[in-house]
Amino acid sequence: MSPSPMRRELDDTTGAAGAASATTTRPAIGAPSSGDVGFTVNRERQTVTVDNRTTLLDWLREQAGLTGAKKGCNEGACGACTVLVDGERTNACLTLVVQCAGREIVTVEGLAGPGGRLHPVQQAFIDHDAFQCGYCTPGQVISAVACIAEGHATDEATVREWMSGNLCRCSAYPQIAAAVLDAAARMRRA
Amino acid sequence: MREFTYAAPERPALALAALARAGAAPIAGGTELLNWMRLGIAEPAELVDVGRIGGWDRIALEDGMLHIGALATLNAVEAHEDVRRYAAALSQACLKAASAQVRNRATLGGNVLQKTRCEYFRAEAPLPWPCNKRDPGSGCAARHGVNERHAILGWTDACVATQPSDPAVALACLDAEADVIGPDGPRSIAMTEFHLSQAQAAELSPGRAAQLETRLAPGELIAGYRIPLREGERSAYVKVRERESFEYALVAAAAAVRLEGGVVREARLALGSVAQKPWRLDAAEAVLAGAPLTREIARSAIRAALADARPLAMNAYKIEMGANAALRALLAAGGQA
């Protein structure tokens, strides 16, 4: 049973409706403790000036308007901030922007194809009702994309183990695991 | 978090020069350091990102040894076919550590330098309780507090913390050596000696023992590890924890064994999370050498080796649990899992 269109619109946690747009920079705070960094976010090249203390998570949310990644724990223990850095799933809260020079960042907002065509993982999460409050969902979706690319979406137990870095307090784990396995199957058939 | 300058030298000599500056600290994956900085455990004025040093992520077999660069991530170490084949305990230890996301950033060089999970230590400054690691001389809240996750070996009244790293246990079991560079030149440190128990630290630094956790000197960097390969040896890692994944160990064990016709030629056993260093069960290893590998002989040898364990008020369970983990690891390594 798929969720109603109304819910899909309200609960845009799969990033389906989000366009990839990263914006601007912040004035330098003081030369020694800040720096210029060039990297790519959702296929858009960025050159920004940041205080060295800025995490990728805070920059994405507060400077780039990419609020898909969530601050669940800010210590790398929940996975709600999971993004891809050079294709590898990473906790954005444990990554400094200054360490991202030359890297390619992908967030949940960057998954959909041209015209908003949903990524198979996004579609599978909707089809399997793989979220309740939706807070962990962007991190789950990104983590699942990487999990599948790593070749770890083989069976339920393996998916549960390799998705264990993404906590869900609503306990949608069975649906999430089903969505990951289904998306992997669809992508193999594609 | 205080402000800091940031540099990313691409050559070891430049990194060492940067680290010689006051207030400088190295960062690689940053999966520990950033949290230290958030809690007030560390407040570097300068971060020296060693992650751009070329060639330090190499994993290769050479001269009868498995070489693993300090910048190899835990995921890379786990998945490498030579690590899986020749150092299975290390591969398994990496796999059971942290989460996939953390393992994509955490490096083998940084992982062994992580600090205890003691809740009194890990609190955000200012601490409302004593902690000799955070404030030397203030006391140890865990000594007579909530200490069910703390040490049963090597502790002192000044500190009862454990070292939580999984890879460190495997490295100690496999007799790995850390190749270190520093202002006084290169040297090697045996991984059985890399970490210090509180008792060892007290001998080296009576005044600030709780703050001395490894033999790595200020300004030094681990460049990589060498693991000797022993023909016919198999190893395994067992991690006991309340959750099935993404949690630190209650106790852990690494075992390596070389069998000939069911008889142990050589066995090595190390326990994790029972002390502030991986704890080799030397006495058990001596009993096992030359004996048939049976559950009864192994259990007896392991329990005897833990006879000098000193539990705290809440962690006596670690003695039996640790013994069981060591037995399971040994039997798994010996093909009797």
XYZ file of C-alpha atoms in Angstrom:
527
model
C 0.000 0.000 0.000
C 1.647 3.202 -1.059
C 1.231 6.448 0.902
C -1.218 9.042 -0.391
C 0.088 11.800 -2.653
C -0.696 14.283 0.108
C 1.656 12.539 2.492
C 4.305 12.273 -0.159
C 4.268 16.001 -0.621
C 4.169 16.906 3.065
C 6.741 14.386 4.078
C 9.452 15.190 1.622
C 12.070 13.382 3.594
C 13.151 11.222 0.703
C 14.382 14.393 -0.963
C 12.087 13.697 -3.902
C 10.897 17.264 -4.240
C 14.157 18.952 -3.351
C 16.170 20.465 -6.141
C 19.902 20.449 -5.818
C 20.930 23.997 -5.234
C 23.819 25.053 -3.109
C 24.324 28.694 -2.421
C 26.730 31.133 -1.051
C 29.517 31.812 1.272
C 30.047 33.563 4.535
C 32.492 36.397 5.082
C 35.843 35.368 6.441
C 36.041 35.487 10.218
C 39.754 35.932 10.601
C 42.357 34.705 8.158
C 44.263 32.120 10.238
C 41.202 30.293 11.544
C 39.299 30.163 8.296
C 40.052 29.053 4.798
C 38.906 28.802 1.196
C 37.720 25.417 0.031
C 36.732 24.220 -3.421
C 34.523 21.164 -3.767
C 31.452 19.886 -5.598
C 28.016 19.476 -4.081
C 25.377 17.605 -6.059
C 27.363 18.167 -9.231
C 27.705 21.922 -8.663
C 31.178 23.307 -8.115
C 31.572 25.420 -4.968
C 34.297 27.686 -3.665
C 33.567 28.830 -0.151
C 35.248 30.570 2.752
C 34.555 28.965 6.097
C 35.673 29.077 9.689
C 37.838 25.963 10.004
C 35.544 24.641 12.716
C 32.612 24.359 10.304
C 31.461 20.808 9.796
C 30.141 19.687 6.445
C 26.792 19.110 8.155
C 26.521 22.664 9.435
C 27.657 24.116 6.106
C 25.127 22.072 4.149
C 22.259 23.030 6.431
C 23.079 26.627 7.283
C 24.974 27.905 4.264
C 23.807 25.789 1.374
C 20.156 25.397 2.272
C 20.478 21.627 1.953
C 18.603 20.606 5.049
C 18.067 16.989 4.072
C 20.998 15.829 6.195
C 19.907 16.059 9.822
C 21.756 16.746 13.065
C 20.605 13.802 15.193
C 23.513 13.445 17.586
C 26.373 15.528 16.205
C 28.830 12.865 17.291
C 28.703 10.219 14.588
C 26.497 7.799 16.505
C 23.159 8.000 14.662
C 23.818 8.393 10.917
C 21.084 10.985 10.343
C 23.707 13.230 8.743
C 24.964 10.614 6.255
C 26.105 12.023 2.918
C 28.332 10.689 0.159
C 31.901 11.998 -0.061
C 33.558 10.750 -3.245
C 30.910 8.054 -3.316
C 31.595 6.845 0.219
C 28.963 7.210 2.900
C 30.182 9.501 5.632
C 28.835 11.228 8.722
C 28.815 14.906 7.770
C 28.954 15.860 11.451
C 32.399 14.320 11.703
C 33.735 15.936 8.523
C 35.228 19.426 8.450
C 34.532 21.481 5.333
C 38.232 22.256 5.101
C 38.868 18.540 4.711
C 36.565 18.402 1.669
C 38.826 20.217 -0.775
C 38.501 18.612 -4.191
C 35.838 16.172 -3.033
C 32.451 15.399 -4.566
C 29.610 15.589 -2.088
C 26.196 14.086 -2.784
C 23.239 14.751 -0.498
C 19.703 13.369 -0.601
C 18.677 16.426 -2.588
C 21.019 15.331 -5.339
C 19.647 11.850 -5.891
C 16.685 12.516 -8.120
C 17.226 12.502 -11.855
C 16.275 15.061 -14.490
C 12.740 16.301 -14.097
C 12.613 15.005 -10.563
C 12.656 11.352 -11.534
C 13.108 9.504 -8.247
C 16.156 7.401 -7.574
C 15.165 3.744 -7.222
C 16.064 3.881 -3.540
C 13.777 6.870 -3.003
C 10.951 5.114 -4.835
C 11.489 1.929 -2.855
C 11.348 3.822 0.460
C 8.005 5.264 -0.566
C 6.686 1.961 -1.883
C 7.636 0.143 1.326
C 6.541 2.916 3.702
C 10.077 2.875 5.072
C 9.677 5.848 7.395
C 7.329 7.258 10.050
C 8.534 10.636 11.308
C 11.046 10.848 8.483
C 13.876 12.346 10.505
C 16.348 9.542 9.863
C 15.174 9.031 6.289
C 17.575 11.214 4.298
C 20.481 9.528 6.040
C 18.916 6.108 5.502
C 18.390 6.775 1.799
C 21.951 7.973 1.201
C 23.328 5.124 3.287
C 21.226 2.665 1.297
C 22.502 4.029 -2.021
C 26.040 3.365 -0.839
C 25.142 0.035 0.754
C 23.850 -1.186 -2.590
C 26.831 0.186 -4.518
C 29.169 -1.567 -2.061
C 27.476 -4.876 -2.876
C 26.145 -5.311 0.649
C 22.423 -5.482 -0.196
C 22.437 -9.245 -0.561
C 20.015 -10.520 2.078
C 18.116 -9.124 5.018
C 20.688 -9.964 7.687
C 23.492 -8.414 5.666
C 21.405 -5.313 4.959
C 20.561 -4.976 8.671
C 24.263 -5.234 9.557
C 25.491 -2.842 6.869
C 22.726 -0.317 7.571
C 23.370 -0.436 11.319
C 25.003 2.983 11.222
C 21.592 4.566 10.701
C 19.363 4.570 13.757
C 15.571 4.836 13.498
C 13.740 5.579 16.730
C 10.397 4.976 15.026
C 11.724 1.489 14.343
C 10.928 1.343 10.635
C 13.821 -1.102 10.295
C 11.839 -3.954 8.693
C 10.443 -1.630 6.042
C 13.820 0.018 5.504
C 15.515 -3.342 5.008
C 12.787 -4.398 2.568
C 13.170 -1.138 0.660
C 16.928 -1.545 0.369
C 16.634 -5.101 -0.893
C 13.902 -4.150 -3.337
C 15.840 -1.142 -4.657
C 18.915 -3.307 -5.132
C 16.873 -5.818 -7.117
C 15.367 -3.106 -9.282
C 18.769 -1.595 -9.964
C 20.134 -4.991 -10.974
C 17.258 -5.388 -13.417
C 17.668 -1.888 -14.825
C 35.204 24.612 20.130
C 38.119 27.005 20.062
C 39.376 28.412 16.785
C 42.197 26.615 15.044
C 44.387 26.971 11.987
C 44.434 24.150 9.475
C 47.204 22.729 7.344
C 47.304 19.660 5.103
C 50.949 18.790 4.385
C 51.485 16.124 1.768
C 54.887 14.926 2.972
C 55.818 13.354 6.309
C 58.665 15.788 7.025
C 56.308 18.734 6.622
C 53.770 17.078 8.886
C 56.374 16.522 11.595
C 57.537 20.119 11.334
C 53.964 21.324 11.725
C 53.319 19.004 14.677
C 56.397 20.349 16.452
C 54.583 23.656 16.865
C 52.915 24.282 20.214
C 49.220 23.488 20.241
C 49.315 21.414 17.063
C 47.491 18.098 16.803
C 47.149 15.640 13.927
C 43.808 14.833 12.313
C 43.099 12.035 9.871
C 39.543 10.698 9.745
C 38.542 12.990 12.584
C 35.980 10.545 13.952
C 37.419 10.837 17.459
C 39.161 14.213 17.453
C 36.095 16.271 16.572
C 34.192 14.807 19.507
C 37.148 15.442 21.824
C 37.098 19.057 20.727
C 33.345 19.306 21.313
C 33.690 17.907 24.835
C 36.778 19.870 25.819
C 39.012 16.791 25.934
C 41.336 18.379 23.376
C 41.692 21.996 22.347
C 44.309 22.202 19.616
C 45.205 25.603 18.223
C 46.293 24.004 14.965
C 45.060 20.922 13.130
C 47.600 19.178 10.938
C 45.664 17.037 8.487
C 47.912 14.059 7.798
C 45.321 12.502 5.490
C 46.945 13.889 2.359
C 50.316 12.211 2.934
C 50.915 10.042 -0.108
C 51.339 6.292 0.154
C 50.311 5.928 3.777
C 47.145 3.989 2.885
C 48.974 1.112 1.244
C 48.226 -2.503 2.178
C 50.729 -5.024 0.813
C 52.576 -8.269 1.462
C 56.339 -7.799 1.568
C 59.219 -9.790 3.030
C 56.990 -12.182 4.921
C 55.068 -9.354 6.522
C 51.719 -7.694 5.963
C 52.248 -3.940 5.724
C 49.294 -1.679 6.470
C 49.661 2.065 6.184
C 48.337 4.238 8.997
C 45.884 5.982 6.680
C 44.201 2.766 5.555
C 40.562 3.098 6.591
C 38.914 0.408 8.688
C 36.695 -0.553 5.744
C 39.706 -0.835 3.433
C 41.607 -2.970 5.949
C 38.620 -5.238 6.556
C 37.963 -5.888 2.878
C 41.528 -6.423 1.689
C 42.029 -10.017 0.585
C 45.487 -10.266 2.154
C 44.188 -9.060 5.510
C 41.276 -11.498 5.372
C 43.608 -14.349 4.479
C 46.647 -13.665 6.669
C 45.294 -11.546 9.533
C 41.675 -12.609 9.836
C 41.417 -11.399 13.431
C 42.275 -7.880 12.272
C 39.801 -7.992 9.396
C 37.058 -9.194 11.734
C 37.979 -6.607 14.368
C 37.694 -3.820 11.804
C 34.367 -5.153 10.547
C 32.891 -5.224 14.038
C 34.062 -1.710 14.861
C 31.850 1.353 14.621
C 29.533 1.758 11.599
C 30.038 1.688 7.847
C 30.046 5.485 7.755
C 32.638 5.802 10.505
C 34.737 3.016 8.984
C 34.981 4.960 5.716
C 36.856 7.720 7.546
C 38.448 6.111 10.604
C 42.032 5.047 9.965
C 44.028 2.204 11.490
C 46.573 4.750 12.676
C 43.998 6.865 14.429
C 41.835 4.050 15.754
C 44.419 2.788 18.259
C 44.697 6.306 19.648
C 41.042 6.566 20.578
C 40.211 7.257 24.196
C 38.128 5.459 26.752
C 34.330 5.420 26.630
C 34.120 5.982 30.393
C 31.040 8.158 30.828
C 32.666 10.231 33.524
C 35.548 11.021 31.165
C 33.366 11.635 28.099
C 31.289 14.372 29.699
C 31.251 17.903 28.341
C 33.423 20.368 30.247
C 33.115 21.584 32.965
C 32.854 18.199 34.634
C 30.627 17.938 37.693
C 32.685 15.003 39.015
C 36.339 14.127 39.473
C 38.357 12.689 36.583
C 42.124 12.401 36.704
C 42.338 12.272 32.913
C 40.463 15.537 32.494
C 41.784 17.246 35.622
C 44.900 15.592 37.079
C 44.666 15.080 40.822
C 40.903 15.536 41.040
C 40.196 11.847 41.600
C 38.367 9.048 39.775
C 34.569 9.023 39.858
C 34.391 5.547 38.333
C 36.600 3.886 40.942
C 33.675 3.659 43.367
C 30.951 4.796 40.977
C 29.199 3.200 38.037
C 32.025 0.993 36.802
C 30.403 -1.947 35.069
C 32.205 -1.150 31.812
C 35.592 -0.520 33.376
C 38.821 -2.436 33.906
C 39.484 -5.693 35.728
C 43.221 -5.652 35.039
C 46.059 -3.144 35.250
C 44.006 -0.413 36.912
C 44.967 1.814 39.839
C 42.909 3.870 42.270
C 43.676 6.856 40.063
C 41.942 5.498 36.957
C 39.990 2.372 35.996
C 39.310 3.090 32.315
C 39.565 0.594 29.440
C 40.924 0.983 25.905
C 37.959 0.268 23.584
C 39.687 -0.239 20.211
C 38.912 -3.531 18.463
C 41.789 -3.391 15.953
C 44.258 -2.786 18.789
C 43.362 -6.151 20.309
C 43.952 -7.947 17.026
C 47.211 -6.094 16.418
C 48.488 -7.074 19.867
C 47.426 -10.689 19.361
C 49.190 -10.837 15.999
C 52.404 -9.318 17.427
C 52.188 -6.379 15.045
C 54.604 -3.487 15.257
C 53.809 0.172 14.710
C 56.314 2.075 12.578
C 56.508 5.546 14.051
C 58.168 8.724 12.803
C 59.014 11.687 14.979
C 61.379 14.546 15.725
C 63.983 12.065 16.993
C 63.720 9.854 13.949
C 61.889 6.641 13.089
C 61.298 3.789 15.525
C 59.062 0.781 16.019
C 56.754 0.016 18.908
C 55.394 -3.474 19.535
C 51.616 -3.310 19.674
C 51.692 -5.405 22.862
C 53.542 -2.459 24.390
C 51.919 0.453 22.542
C 49.146 0.989 25.079
C 49.846 1.424 28.782
C 47.828 0.123 31.670
C 47.322 2.591 34.483
C 49.866 0.666 36.553
C 52.441 0.981 33.775
C 51.654 4.665 33.333
C 52.105 5.287 37.056
C 55.628 3.900 36.835
C 56.473 6.151 33.902
C 54.763 9.326 35.057
C 53.666 9.335 38.698
C 52.244 12.832 38.630
C 50.042 12.627 35.540
C 49.661 8.880 35.111
C 45.993 8.983 34.128
C 46.836 11.156 31.152
C 49.544 8.826 29.827
C 47.895 6.177 27.689
C 50.391 5.119 25.011
C 54.125 5.088 24.357
C 53.707 7.475 21.435
C 55.655 10.625 22.292
C 54.397 14.151 21.541
C 55.059 15.055 17.916
C 55.243 11.430 16.771
C 53.035 9.850 14.119
C 52.230 6.250 13.336
C 53.166 5.738 9.685
C 52.023 2.140 9.431
C 52.033 -1.351 10.862
C 53.874 -4.556 10.092
C 52.276 -7.893 10.915
C 54.549 -10.959 10.754
C 53.064 -13.808 8.756
C 53.328 -17.248 10.326
C 52.855 -20.230 8.083
C 49.754 -22.219 8.919
C 48.443 -19.777 11.489
C 44.762 -18.858 11.664
C 43.191 -16.139 13.755
C 39.766 -14.958 14.842
C 38.115 -12.085 16.739
C 35.125 -12.300 19.060
C 33.286 -9.204 20.271
C 30.695 -9.472 23.035
C 28.236 -6.616 23.305
C 24.656 -5.876 24.235
C 23.624 -4.762 20.754
C 24.366 -6.769 17.660
C 26.123 -3.919 15.892
C 27.466 -0.404 16.211
C 28.392 -0.648 19.846
C 31.560 -0.973 21.885
C 32.520 -4.287 23.425
C 31.734 -5.431 26.924
C 34.692 -7.733 26.390
C 36.483 -8.879 23.256
C 39.077 -11.498 22.382
C 41.527 -12.118 19.557
C 43.157 -15.502 19.110
C 45.785 -16.825 16.730
C 46.717 -20.491 16.600
C 48.980 -22.798 14.630
C 47.915 -26.432 14.787
C 49.636 -29.634 13.746
C 47.440 -32.719 13.919
C 45.198 -31.238 16.558
C 48.130 -30.143 18.744
C 48.837 -26.480 19.357
C 52.248 -25.463 18.036
C 51.670 -21.869 19.103
C 48.712 -19.940 20.453
C 48.311 -16.230 21.127
C 45.400 -14.758 23.006
C 44.513 -11.139 23.711
C 41.544 -9.730 25.602
C 40.006 -6.351 24.874
C 38.034 -3.942 27.031
C 39.293 -5.519 30.242
C 42.149 -3.050 30.700
C 43.585 0.165 29.292
C 45.579 -1.999 26.893
C 44.956 -5.237 25.012
C 45.741 -7.960 27.541
C 47.825 -10.873 26.299
C 47.146 -14.073 28.248
C 50.801 -15.121 28.403
C 50.258 -17.842 30.989
C 47.510 -19.457 28.906
C 49.647 -19.283 25.787
C 52.420 -21.142 27.579
C 50.081 -23.907 28.776
C 48.498 -24.309 25.356
C 51.779 -24.691 23.479
C 52.262 -28.401 22.812
C 48.839 -29.361 24.143
C 45.919 -30.738 22.135
C 43.356 -28.088 21.349
C 40.396 -29.174 23.440
C 37.709 -27.133 25.124
C 38.685 -28.444 28.542
C 42.396 -27.732 28.289
C 41.782 -24.300 26.768
C 39.168 -23.302 29.333
C 41.389 -24.325 32.190
C 44.417 -22.483 30.804
C 42.446 -19.317 30.166
C 40.825 -19.247 33.576
C 44.189 -19.742 35.244
C 45.568 -16.819 33.269
C 42.809 -14.595 34.644
C 43.373 -15.580 38.251
C 44.964 -12.211 38.994
C 42.042 -10.198 37.640
C 40.830 -7.586 40.109
C 37.169 -6.739 39.521
C 35.527 -3.518 40.621
C 32.170 -3.379 42.382
C 30.126 -3.773 39.187
C 32.276 -5.623 36.658
C 33.103 -9.058 38.040
C 31.083 -10.502 35.160
C 33.939 -9.524 32.834
C 36.147 -12.300 34.194
C 33.890 -15.143 33.073
C 32.689 -13.291 30.016
C 36.268 -12.546 28.981
C 37.320 -16.139 29.551
C 34.409 -17.353 27.439
C 35.237 -14.901 24.671
C 38.867 -16.027 24.643
C 37.775 -19.657 24.461
C 35.387 -18.940 21.587
C 38.033 -17.012 19.698
C 40.589 -19.757 20.209
C 38.237 -22.483 19.044
C 37.170 -20.393 16.055
C 40.780 -19.816 15.085
C 41.438 -23.511 15.513
C 38.601 -24.428 13.202
C 36.433 -25.790 15.982
C 33.899 -23.001 16.110
